[in-house]
Amino acid sequence: MLEYPNTISSKLPKVGTTIFTVMSQLAKENEAVNLSQGFPDFPVSQVLIDLVYKYMSQGYNQYPPMPGVMQLRELIAEKMERLYSCSYNPEEEVTITAGGTQAIFTAIMATINEGDEVIIFTPAYDCYAPAVELAGGKLVYVQLKSSDYSIDWKQVKKVVSRHTKMILINSPHNPSGAVLKHADIQELIGITKDNDIIILSDEVYEHIIFDGETHQSMAKYPELANRSLIVYSFGKTFHVTGWKTGYAVGPSNLMAEFRKVHQFNVFTANAPIQYALAEYMSSSENYMHIHEVYQEKRNIFLSAVKASRFKLKPTKGTYFQLLDYSKISNEEDTALATRLTIEHKIASIPVSVFYHNPVQNSVLRFCFAKENDTLMKAGDILCNI
Ligand code: GLN
């Protein structure tokens, strides 16, 4: 073992290893069905794999342009126009990143100065707060309503101040699956109309939305699009989370700042994968039906757990379903998630870890982006708990 003198002044003293790594590791050690970390276990399109091979073989193996491959940026602009009727200039307003997390980190680093306040809704995806802390920003937490994880706008109005620099929005929401409604958008427009608050909108689950709901992208509303950096993920869209490729869109002056950080953070993203994604995206058929695949998986999972003692409200978006275990146990969720992995061979994510001050709602998060067999097996286990 190497030994460095214990004089490090940690920049993130309270941060440990992410819950996703912890639970996936525990699942592996215990040979448990892993519905914890959100990643699909079904095959990636062979067409897409062949395209990556094609571009690698053809020699697209050196640095692509810093903001990303132009064809891909153009197709993203086309998608933004088709789905949200918003025109982005691919030259200046679209940047390809090494995944959604890098885009979020870069957006925060590029815009938040010492003392700027950033409003975050809890439970919140775990990469937001550390990025704000590293940028020197001040976190202002607003708790989502425990009944349906919707936003308490009265509370938001109370905490907005002249120091508020950013509001971080995430819909469809991880971990709860809640989605923003039109009324939420009206509130957000009202709150931001007389100031220059930036919205950082994590929309990586844009295509995974159920029961006929439509995704409320910031891009659909000019008042919001003009102040928003929006983050997307090819990992989620084409179930290639391990390829770590995503993108950000936003007005050119915000994007110029984003790129200043991006170029020294990763410089650029993986070349052959970008070329392959561009060719694949040129058929909109390849991304217009994703919700159908996941709607089916969600329904299979719901019927597989129907006979169990867990209570649930069908998730509205994302590939996560919360299950309420209050009829089964009064353990804390972290203890129960660990015990279920070891004793019952099923891994989930405890939701309390996504809060600033852990709240015990007696719910666990299960990822249903899995083969139907995996979902049935998980259902059998859950019905016996
Ligand atoms: N987004 C995934 C989830 O919520 C995990 C990503 C990660 O492991 N960092 O489970």
Short mmCIF file of C-alpha atoms and ligand atoms in Angstrom, two decimals:
data_model
loop_
_atom_site.label_atom_id
_atom_site.label_comp_id
_atom_site.label_asym_id
_atom_site.label_seq_id
_atom_site.Cartn_x
_atom_site.Cartn_y
_atom_site.Cartn_z
CA MET A 1 0.00 0.00 0.00
CA LEU A 2 1.19 3.50 -0.78
CA GLU A 3 0.99 6.13 1.90
CA TYR A 4 0.44 9.85 1.52
CA PRO A 5 0.62 11.98 4.69
CA ASN A 6 -2.86 12.50 6.07
CA THR A 7 -2.89 16.24 5.42
CA ILE A 8 -5.41 16.32 2.59
CA SER A 9 -8.05 18.94 3.03
CA SER A 10 -10.89 17.23 1.16
CA LYS A 11 -12.95 19.39 -1.17
CA LEU A 12 -15.88 17.03 -0.64
CA PRO A 13 -15.46 15.84 2.96
CA LYS A 14 -18.94 14.32 3.28
CA VAL A 15 -18.93 12.49 -0.04
CA GLY A 16 -18.32 8.75 -0.20
CA THR A 17 -18.69 6.27 -3.08
CA THR A 18 -21.99 6.74 -4.94
CA ILE A 19 -24.91 4.56 -3.90
CA PHE A 20 -25.05 3.17 -7.47
CA THR A 21 -21.57 1.70 -7.19
CA VAL A 22 -22.18 0.49 -3.64
CA MET A 23 -25.43 -1.32 -4.47
CA SER A 24 -24.25 -2.80 -7.79
CA GLN A 25 -21.16 -4.14 -6.00
CA LEU A 26 -23.29 -5.64 -3.21
CA ALA A 27 -25.60 -7.18 -5.83
CA LYS A 28 -22.63 -8.78 -7.55
CA GLU A 29 -21.13 -10.16 -4.33
CA ASN A 30 -24.47 -11.68 -3.39
CA GLU A 31 -25.48 -12.79 -6.88
CA ALA A 32 -28.66 -10.78 -6.48
CA VAL A 33 -31.03 -9.63 -9.24
CA ASN A 34 -29.73 -6.11 -9.74
CA LEU A 35 -32.51 -3.55 -10.06
CA SER A 36 -30.44 -0.93 -8.24
CA GLN A 37 -28.16 1.08 -10.54
CA GLY A 38 -30.08 2.34 -13.55
CA PHE A 39 -28.78 0.59 -16.62
CA PRO A 40 -30.48 -1.63 -19.18
CA ASP A 41 -29.50 -5.31 -19.38
CA PHE A 42 -30.97 -5.94 -22.85
CA PRO A 43 -28.96 -5.87 -26.07
CA VAL A 44 -27.97 -2.71 -27.90
CA SER A 45 -29.15 -2.39 -31.53
CA GLN A 46 -26.80 -4.43 -33.73
CA VAL A 47 -27.13 -1.70 -36.37
CA LEU A 48 -25.68 0.83 -33.95
CA ILE A 49 -22.86 -1.52 -32.92
CA ASP A 50 -22.03 -2.17 -36.58
CA LEU A 51 -21.93 1.57 -37.20
CA VAL A 52 -19.37 2.11 -34.42
CA TYR A 53 -17.27 -0.70 -35.93
CA LYS A 54 -17.64 0.84 -39.37
CA TYR A 55 -16.42 4.26 -38.28
CA MET A 56 -13.58 2.81 -36.21
CA SER A 57 -12.49 0.67 -39.18
CA GLN A 58 -12.70 3.64 -41.51
CA GLY A 59 -10.25 5.54 -39.33
CA TYR A 60 -12.46 7.92 -37.35
CA ASN A 61 -10.26 7.41 -34.33
CA GLN A 62 -8.66 10.79 -33.69
CA TYR A 63 -10.01 13.85 -31.91
CA PRO A 64 -13.31 15.04 -33.32
CA PRO A 65 -14.02 18.81 -33.13
CA MET A 66 -14.05 20.15 -29.56
CA PRO A 67 -17.86 20.79 -29.45
CA GLY A 68 -18.60 17.48 -31.18
CA VAL A 69 -19.13 16.00 -34.64
CA MET A 70 -21.08 18.49 -36.77
CA GLN A 71 -23.45 15.92 -38.36
CA LEU A 72 -24.49 14.79 -34.90
CA ARG A 73 -25.02 18.36 -33.70
CA GLU A 74 -27.18 19.05 -36.76
CA LEU A 75 -29.33 16.00 -36.09
CA ILE A 76 -29.73 17.02 -32.46
CA ALA A 77 -30.92 20.47 -33.60
CA GLU A 78 -33.36 18.70 -35.91
CA LYS A 79 -34.63 16.58 -33.02
CA MET A 80 -35.08 19.67 -30.82
CA GLU A 81 -37.08 21.30 -33.61
CA ARG A 82 -39.18 18.19 -34.29
CA LEU A 83 -40.02 17.43 -30.66
CA TYR A 84 -40.00 20.83 -28.98
CA SER A 85 -40.33 23.35 -31.85
CA CYS A 86 -37.19 25.12 -30.73
CA SER A 87 -34.40 26.11 -33.14
CA TYR A 88 -30.87 25.57 -31.91
CA ASN A 89 -27.93 26.59 -34.04
CA PRO A 90 -25.73 23.47 -34.18
CA GLU A 91 -22.65 25.62 -34.66
CA GLU A 92 -22.97 27.50 -31.38
CA GLU A 93 -25.79 26.05 -29.33
CA VAL A 94 -25.19 22.28 -29.19
CA THR A 95 -22.22 20.52 -27.54
CA ILE A 96 -21.57 16.78 -27.36
CA THR A 97 -20.33 15.62 -23.95
CA ALA A 98 -18.95 12.51 -22.30
CA GLY A 99 -22.37 11.73 -20.84
CA GLY A 100 -25.05 13.59 -18.92
CA THR A 101 -23.08 13.81 -15.68
CA GLN A 102 -20.18 15.57 -17.39
CA ALA A 103 -22.61 17.99 -19.03
CA ILE A 104 -24.21 18.80 -15.66
CA PHE A 105 -20.82 19.28 -13.99
CA THR A 106 -19.58 21.47 -16.83
CA ALA A 107 -22.75 23.60 -16.87
CA ILE A 108 -22.45 24.26 -13.13
CA MET A 109 -18.71 24.97 -13.24
CA ALA A 110 -19.20 27.37 -16.14
CA THR A 111 -21.94 29.46 -14.56
CA ILE A 112 -21.77 29.33 -10.77
CA ASN A 113 -19.48 31.69 -8.91
CA GLU A 114 -18.53 31.83 -5.24
CA GLY A 115 -21.65 32.47 -3.16
CA ASP A 116 -24.19 32.07 -5.98
CA GLU A 117 -27.30 30.26 -4.79
CA VAL A 118 -28.52 27.17 -6.62
CA ILE A 119 -31.99 25.77 -5.91
CA ILE A 120 -32.14 21.98 -5.93
CA PHE A 121 -35.19 19.80 -5.38
CA THR A 122 -34.81 16.84 -3.05
CA PRO A 123 -34.73 13.91 -3.43
CA ALA A 124 -32.12 14.96 -6.02
CA TYR A 125 -29.90 12.95 -8.32
CA ASP A 126 -26.60 12.62 -6.50
CA CYS A 127 -24.24 14.49 -8.83
CA TYR A 128 -25.87 17.92 -8.52
CA ALA A 129 -24.85 19.02 -5.04
CA PRO A 130 -21.14 18.11 -5.21
CA ALA A 131 -20.77 20.04 -8.47
CA VAL A 132 -22.33 23.14 -6.90
CA GLU A 133 -20.05 22.79 -3.86
CA LEU A 134 -16.95 22.46 -6.02
CA ALA A 135 -17.96 25.59 -7.92
CA GLY A 136 -18.24 27.48 -4.61
CA GLY A 137 -22.00 27.87 -4.94
CA LYS A 138 -24.48 27.75 -2.09
CA LEU A 139 -27.08 24.98 -2.15
CA VAL A 140 -30.67 25.90 -1.39
CA TYR A 141 -32.80 22.78 -0.97
CA VAL A 142 -36.52 22.58 -1.60
CA GLN A 143 -38.17 19.30 -0.68
CA LEU A 144 -40.57 17.78 -3.20
CA LYS A 145 -44.02 16.95 -1.82
CA SER A 146 -43.89 13.51 -0.24
CA SER A 147 -47.27 12.49 -1.69
CA ASP A 148 -46.36 12.70 -5.38
CA TYR A 149 -42.88 14.29 -5.58
CA SER A 150 -44.28 17.40 -7.23
CA ILE A 151 -42.72 20.82 -6.72
CA ASP A 152 -43.96 23.02 -3.88
CA TRP A 153 -43.89 26.32 -5.78
CA LYS A 154 -44.86 28.35 -2.70
CA GLN A 155 -41.68 27.10 -1.10
CA VAL A 156 -39.66 27.94 -4.21
CA LYS A 157 -41.00 31.53 -4.18
CA LYS A 158 -39.93 31.82 -0.54
CA VAL A 159 -36.32 30.85 -1.21
CA VAL A 160 -35.69 32.74 -4.46
CA SER A 161 -33.47 35.71 -3.64
CA ARG A 162 -31.29 38.19 -5.48
CA HIS A 163 -28.46 35.68 -4.98
CA THR A 164 -30.31 32.89 -6.83
CA LYS A 165 -28.25 32.12 -9.90
CA MET A 166 -29.68 28.80 -10.95
CA ILE A 167 -32.67 26.50 -10.53
CA LEU A 168 -31.92 22.87 -11.27
CA ILE A 169 -34.87 21.07 -12.82
CA ASN A 170 -35.10 17.33 -13.50
CA SER A 171 -38.08 15.88 -15.36
CA PRO A 172 -38.77 12.96 -15.72
CA HIS A 173 -37.38 12.87 -12.22
CA ASN A 174 -34.81 10.45 -10.85
CA PRO A 175 -35.43 8.79 -8.38
CA SER A 176 -39.21 9.35 -8.16
CA GLY A 177 -40.34 9.16 -11.80
CA ALA A 178 -42.48 12.31 -11.37
CA VAL A 179 -42.91 14.51 -14.45
CA LEU A 180 -43.48 18.25 -14.75
CA LYS A 181 -46.95 19.36 -15.81
CA HIS A 182 -47.94 22.40 -17.84
CA ALA A 183 -48.95 24.16 -14.60
CA ASP A 184 -45.40 23.68 -13.23
CA ILE A 185 -44.01 25.34 -16.33
CA GLN A 186 -46.30 28.35 -15.80
CA GLU A 187 -45.00 28.66 -12.24
CA LEU A 188 -41.42 28.49 -13.43
CA ILE A 189 -42.05 31.13 -16.08
CA GLY A 190 -43.63 33.37 -13.41
CA ILE A 191 -40.73 32.94 -10.99
CA THR A 192 -38.04 33.70 -13.57
CA LYS A 193 -39.68 36.46 -15.60
CA ASP A 194 -38.13 39.44 -13.81
CA ASN A 195 -34.64 38.09 -13.22
CA ASP A 196 -31.83 36.35 -15.08
CA ILE A 197 -31.87 33.03 -13.22
CA ILE A 198 -30.34 30.24 -15.29
CA ILE A 199 -32.22 26.96 -15.51
CA LEU A 200 -30.15 23.82 -15.68
CA SER A 201 -32.57 21.19 -16.91
CA ASP A 202 -31.64 17.53 -16.64
CA GLU A 203 -33.87 15.90 -19.27
CA VAL A 204 -31.96 12.68 -19.79
CA TYR A 205 -35.18 10.63 -19.55
CA GLU A 206 -37.00 12.78 -22.16
CA HIS A 207 -38.13 9.72 -24.14
CA ILE A 208 -39.10 7.57 -21.17
CA ILE A 209 -42.53 8.87 -20.25
CA PHE A 210 -45.77 6.94 -19.83
CA ASP A 211 -49.52 6.83 -20.10
CA GLY A 212 -49.74 9.36 -22.92
CA GLU A 213 -48.02 12.18 -20.97
CA THR A 214 -45.75 14.47 -22.97
CA HIS A 215 -42.35 15.61 -21.85
CA GLN A 216 -42.29 19.25 -20.73
CA SER A 217 -38.91 20.29 -22.07
CA MET A 218 -37.64 23.77 -21.24
CA ALA A 219 -37.07 24.01 -25.00
CA LYS A 220 -40.83 24.12 -25.65
CA TYR A 221 -41.21 27.48 -23.91
CA PRO A 222 -39.26 30.44 -25.35
CA GLU A 223 -39.22 32.26 -21.98
CA LEU A 224 -37.46 29.25 -20.48
CA ALA A 225 -35.40 28.07 -23.47
CA ASN A 226 -33.69 31.46 -23.54
CA ARG A 227 -32.26 30.90 -20.05
CA SER A 228 -31.77 27.14 -20.04
CA LEU A 229 -28.90 24.78 -20.44
CA ILE A 230 -30.55 21.43 -21.15
CA VAL A 231 -28.79 18.11 -20.73
CA TYR A 232 -29.54 14.86 -22.59
CA SER A 233 -28.01 11.39 -22.68
CA PHE A 234 -27.53 8.90 -25.50
CA GLY A 235 -26.90 6.31 -22.80
CA LYS A 236 -30.52 6.54 -21.68
CA THR A 237 -32.00 6.97 -25.15
CA PHE A 238 -30.24 4.11 -26.94
CA HIS A 239 -29.51 2.03 -23.81
CA VAL A 240 -25.75 2.45 -24.09
CA THR A 241 -24.97 3.88 -20.65
CA GLY A 242 -21.41 2.53 -20.87
CA TRP A 243 -20.65 4.61 -23.95
CA LYS A 244 -20.82 7.74 -21.82
CA THR A 245 -22.05 10.08 -24.55
CA GLY A 246 -24.56 12.88 -24.10
CA TYR A 247 -25.06 16.51 -25.03
CA ALA A 248 -26.10 19.93 -23.87
CA VAL A 249 -28.06 22.62 -25.69
CA GLY A 250 -28.54 26.26 -24.77
CA PRO A 251 -28.34 29.86 -25.92
CA SER A 252 -25.03 30.72 -27.57
CA ASN A 253 -23.66 32.98 -24.81
CA LEU A 254 -24.30 30.37 -22.13
CA MET A 255 -22.96 27.66 -24.44
CA ALA A 256 -19.79 29.68 -25.08
CA GLU A 257 -19.10 29.63 -21.32
CA PHE A 258 -20.00 25.94 -21.19
CA ARG A 259 -17.45 25.19 -23.93
CA LYS A 260 -14.69 27.11 -22.16
CA VAL A 261 -14.94 24.59 -19.31
CA HIS A 262 -15.73 21.60 -21.51
CA GLN A 263 -12.55 22.00 -23.57
CA PHE A 264 -10.35 21.74 -20.48
CA ASN A 265 -12.49 19.19 -18.73
CA VAL A 266 -12.67 16.50 -21.44
CA PHE A 267 -11.81 18.53 -24.56
CA THR A 268 -14.20 16.40 -26.64
CA ALA A 269 -16.14 13.14 -26.63
CA ASN A 270 -15.51 9.75 -28.24
CA ALA A 271 -15.18 10.10 -32.05
CA PRO A 272 -16.41 6.84 -33.67
CA ILE A 273 -19.38 6.70 -31.34
CA GLN A 274 -20.41 10.23 -32.35
CA TYR A 275 -20.25 9.37 -36.06
CA ALA A 276 -22.22 6.18 -35.46
CA LEU A 277 -24.86 8.00 -33.41
CA ALA A 278 -25.18 10.61 -36.15
CA GLU A 279 -25.94 7.98 -38.77
CA TYR A 280 -28.30 6.17 -36.41
CA MET A 281 -30.15 9.35 -35.44
CA SER A 282 -30.67 10.30 -39.06
CA SER A 283 -33.69 8.00 -38.88
CA SER A 284 -36.04 9.57 -36.33
CA GLU A 285 -37.76 6.15 -36.13
CA ASN A 286 -34.82 5.11 -33.98
CA TYR A 287 -35.78 7.49 -31.17
CA MET A 288 -39.51 8.16 -31.59
CA HIS A 289 -40.70 4.83 -30.13
CA ILE A 290 -38.58 4.45 -27.03
CA HIS A 291 -41.47 5.19 -24.68
CA GLU A 292 -43.35 2.18 -26.10
CA VAL A 293 -40.55 -0.21 -25.14
CA TYR A 294 -40.39 1.13 -21.61
CA GLN A 295 -44.17 1.40 -21.18
CA GLU A 296 -44.30 -2.35 -21.79
CA LYS A 297 -41.46 -3.02 -19.35
CA ARG A 298 -43.06 -0.83 -16.70
CA ASN A 299 -46.35 -2.68 -17.10
CA ILE A 300 -44.66 -6.08 -16.92
CA PHE A 301 -42.90 -5.03 -13.71
CA LEU A 302 -46.13 -3.63 -12.24
CA SER A 303 -48.02 -6.84 -12.87
CA ALA A 304 -45.10 -8.91 -11.60
CA VAL A 305 -45.24 -7.14 -8.21
CA LYS A 306 -49.02 -6.79 -8.05
CA ALA A 307 -49.47 -9.67 -5.61
CA SER A 308 -46.71 -8.40 -3.30
CA ARG A 309 -47.10 -6.48 -0.04
CA PHE A 310 -45.34 -3.45 -1.53
CA LYS A 311 -47.56 -0.45 -2.30
CA LEU A 312 -46.99 1.60 -5.41
CA LYS A 313 -48.11 4.43 -7.64
CA PRO A 314 -47.24 3.64 -11.27
CA THR A 315 -44.23 5.72 -12.25
CA LYS A 316 -44.90 8.49 -14.79
CA GLY A 317 -41.45 8.60 -16.36
CA THR A 318 -37.83 7.32 -16.17
CA TYR A 319 -37.10 3.60 -15.87
CA PHE A 320 -37.51 3.63 -12.12
CA GLN A 321 -40.42 2.48 -9.98
CA LEU A 322 -40.68 3.35 -6.30
CA LEU A 323 -42.09 0.64 -4.05
CA ASP A 324 -43.42 1.55 -0.61
CA TYR A 325 -42.50 -1.07 1.97
CA SER A 326 -44.33 0.40 4.99
CA LYS A 327 -46.57 -2.71 5.30
CA ILE A 328 -43.52 -4.98 5.30
CA SER A 329 -40.93 -3.41 7.56
CA ASN A 330 -40.12 -0.38 9.67
CA GLU A 331 -36.41 -0.57 8.95
CA GLU A 332 -34.58 2.40 7.48
CA ASP A 333 -34.42 2.14 3.72
CA THR A 334 -30.62 1.76 3.55
CA ALA A 335 -30.75 -1.14 6.03
CA LEU A 336 -33.62 -2.79 4.18
CA ALA A 337 -32.00 -2.37 0.73
CA THR A 338 -28.86 -4.05 2.08
CA ARG A 339 -30.80 -6.86 3.76
CA LEU A 340 -32.96 -7.54 0.68
CA THR A 341 -29.80 -7.82 -1.43
CA ILE A 342 -28.10 -10.23 0.93
CA GLU A 343 -31.05 -12.31 2.13
CA HIS A 344 -33.55 -12.14 -0.73
CA LYS A 345 -31.11 -11.63 -3.62
CA ILE A 346 -32.73 -8.49 -4.97
CA ALA A 347 -30.95 -5.14 -5.11
CA SER A 348 -32.61 -1.71 -5.12
CA ILE A 349 -31.67 1.87 -4.28
CA PRO A 350 -32.71 3.44 -0.96
CA VAL A 351 -34.29 6.81 -1.71
CA SER A 352 -33.23 8.58 1.52
CA VAL A 353 -29.69 8.98 0.15
CA PHE A 354 -31.00 11.51 -2.38
CA TYR A 355 -32.00 13.93 0.39
CA HIS A 356 -29.88 16.59 2.05
CA ASN A 357 -31.21 15.52 5.45
CA PRO A 358 -32.28 11.92 4.89
CA VAL A 359 -36.07 11.59 4.90
CA GLN A 360 -37.57 8.17 5.60
CA ASN A 361 -40.48 7.72 3.21
CA SER A 362 -40.23 3.90 3.36
CA VAL A 363 -39.61 3.60 -0.36
CA LEU A 364 -37.01 1.81 -2.45
CA ARG A 365 -36.24 2.53 -6.11
CA PHE A 366 -36.25 -0.35 -8.60
CA CYS A 367 -34.94 -0.09 -12.17
CA PHE A 368 -37.13 -1.90 -14.71
CA ALA A 369 -34.91 -1.35 -17.76
CA LYS A 370 -34.35 -5.10 -17.77
CA GLU A 371 -35.09 -8.20 -19.82
CA ASN A 372 -38.63 -9.47 -19.22
CA ASP A 373 -37.23 -12.62 -17.59
CA THR A 374 -35.27 -10.51 -15.13
CA LEU A 375 -38.43 -8.55 -14.30
CA MET A 376 -40.44 -11.74 -13.73
CA LYS A 377 -37.70 -13.16 -11.52
CA ALA A 378 -37.60 -9.90 -9.55
CA GLY A 379 -41.41 -9.99 -9.26
CA ASP A 380 -41.30 -13.53 -7.81
CA ILE A 381 -38.76 -12.47 -5.19
CA LEU A 382 -40.67 -9.32 -4.27
CA CYS A 383 -43.94 -11.24 -3.91
CA ASN A 384 -42.28 -13.49 -1.33
CA ILE A 385 -41.08 -10.67 0.92
N1 GLN B 1 -28.33 7.28 -13.53
C1 GLN B 1 -28.17 5.99 -12.97
C2 GLN B 1 -29.14 5.77 -11.83
O1 GLN B 1 -29.80 6.65 -11.40
C3 GLN B 1 -26.80 5.67 -12.45
C4 GLN B 1 -25.66 6.44 -12.98
C5 GLN B 1 -24.41 6.12 -12.21
O2 GLN B 1 -24.21 5.00 -11.80
N2 GLN B 1 -23.62 7.11 -12.00
O3 GLN B 1 -29.19 4.70 -11.31
#
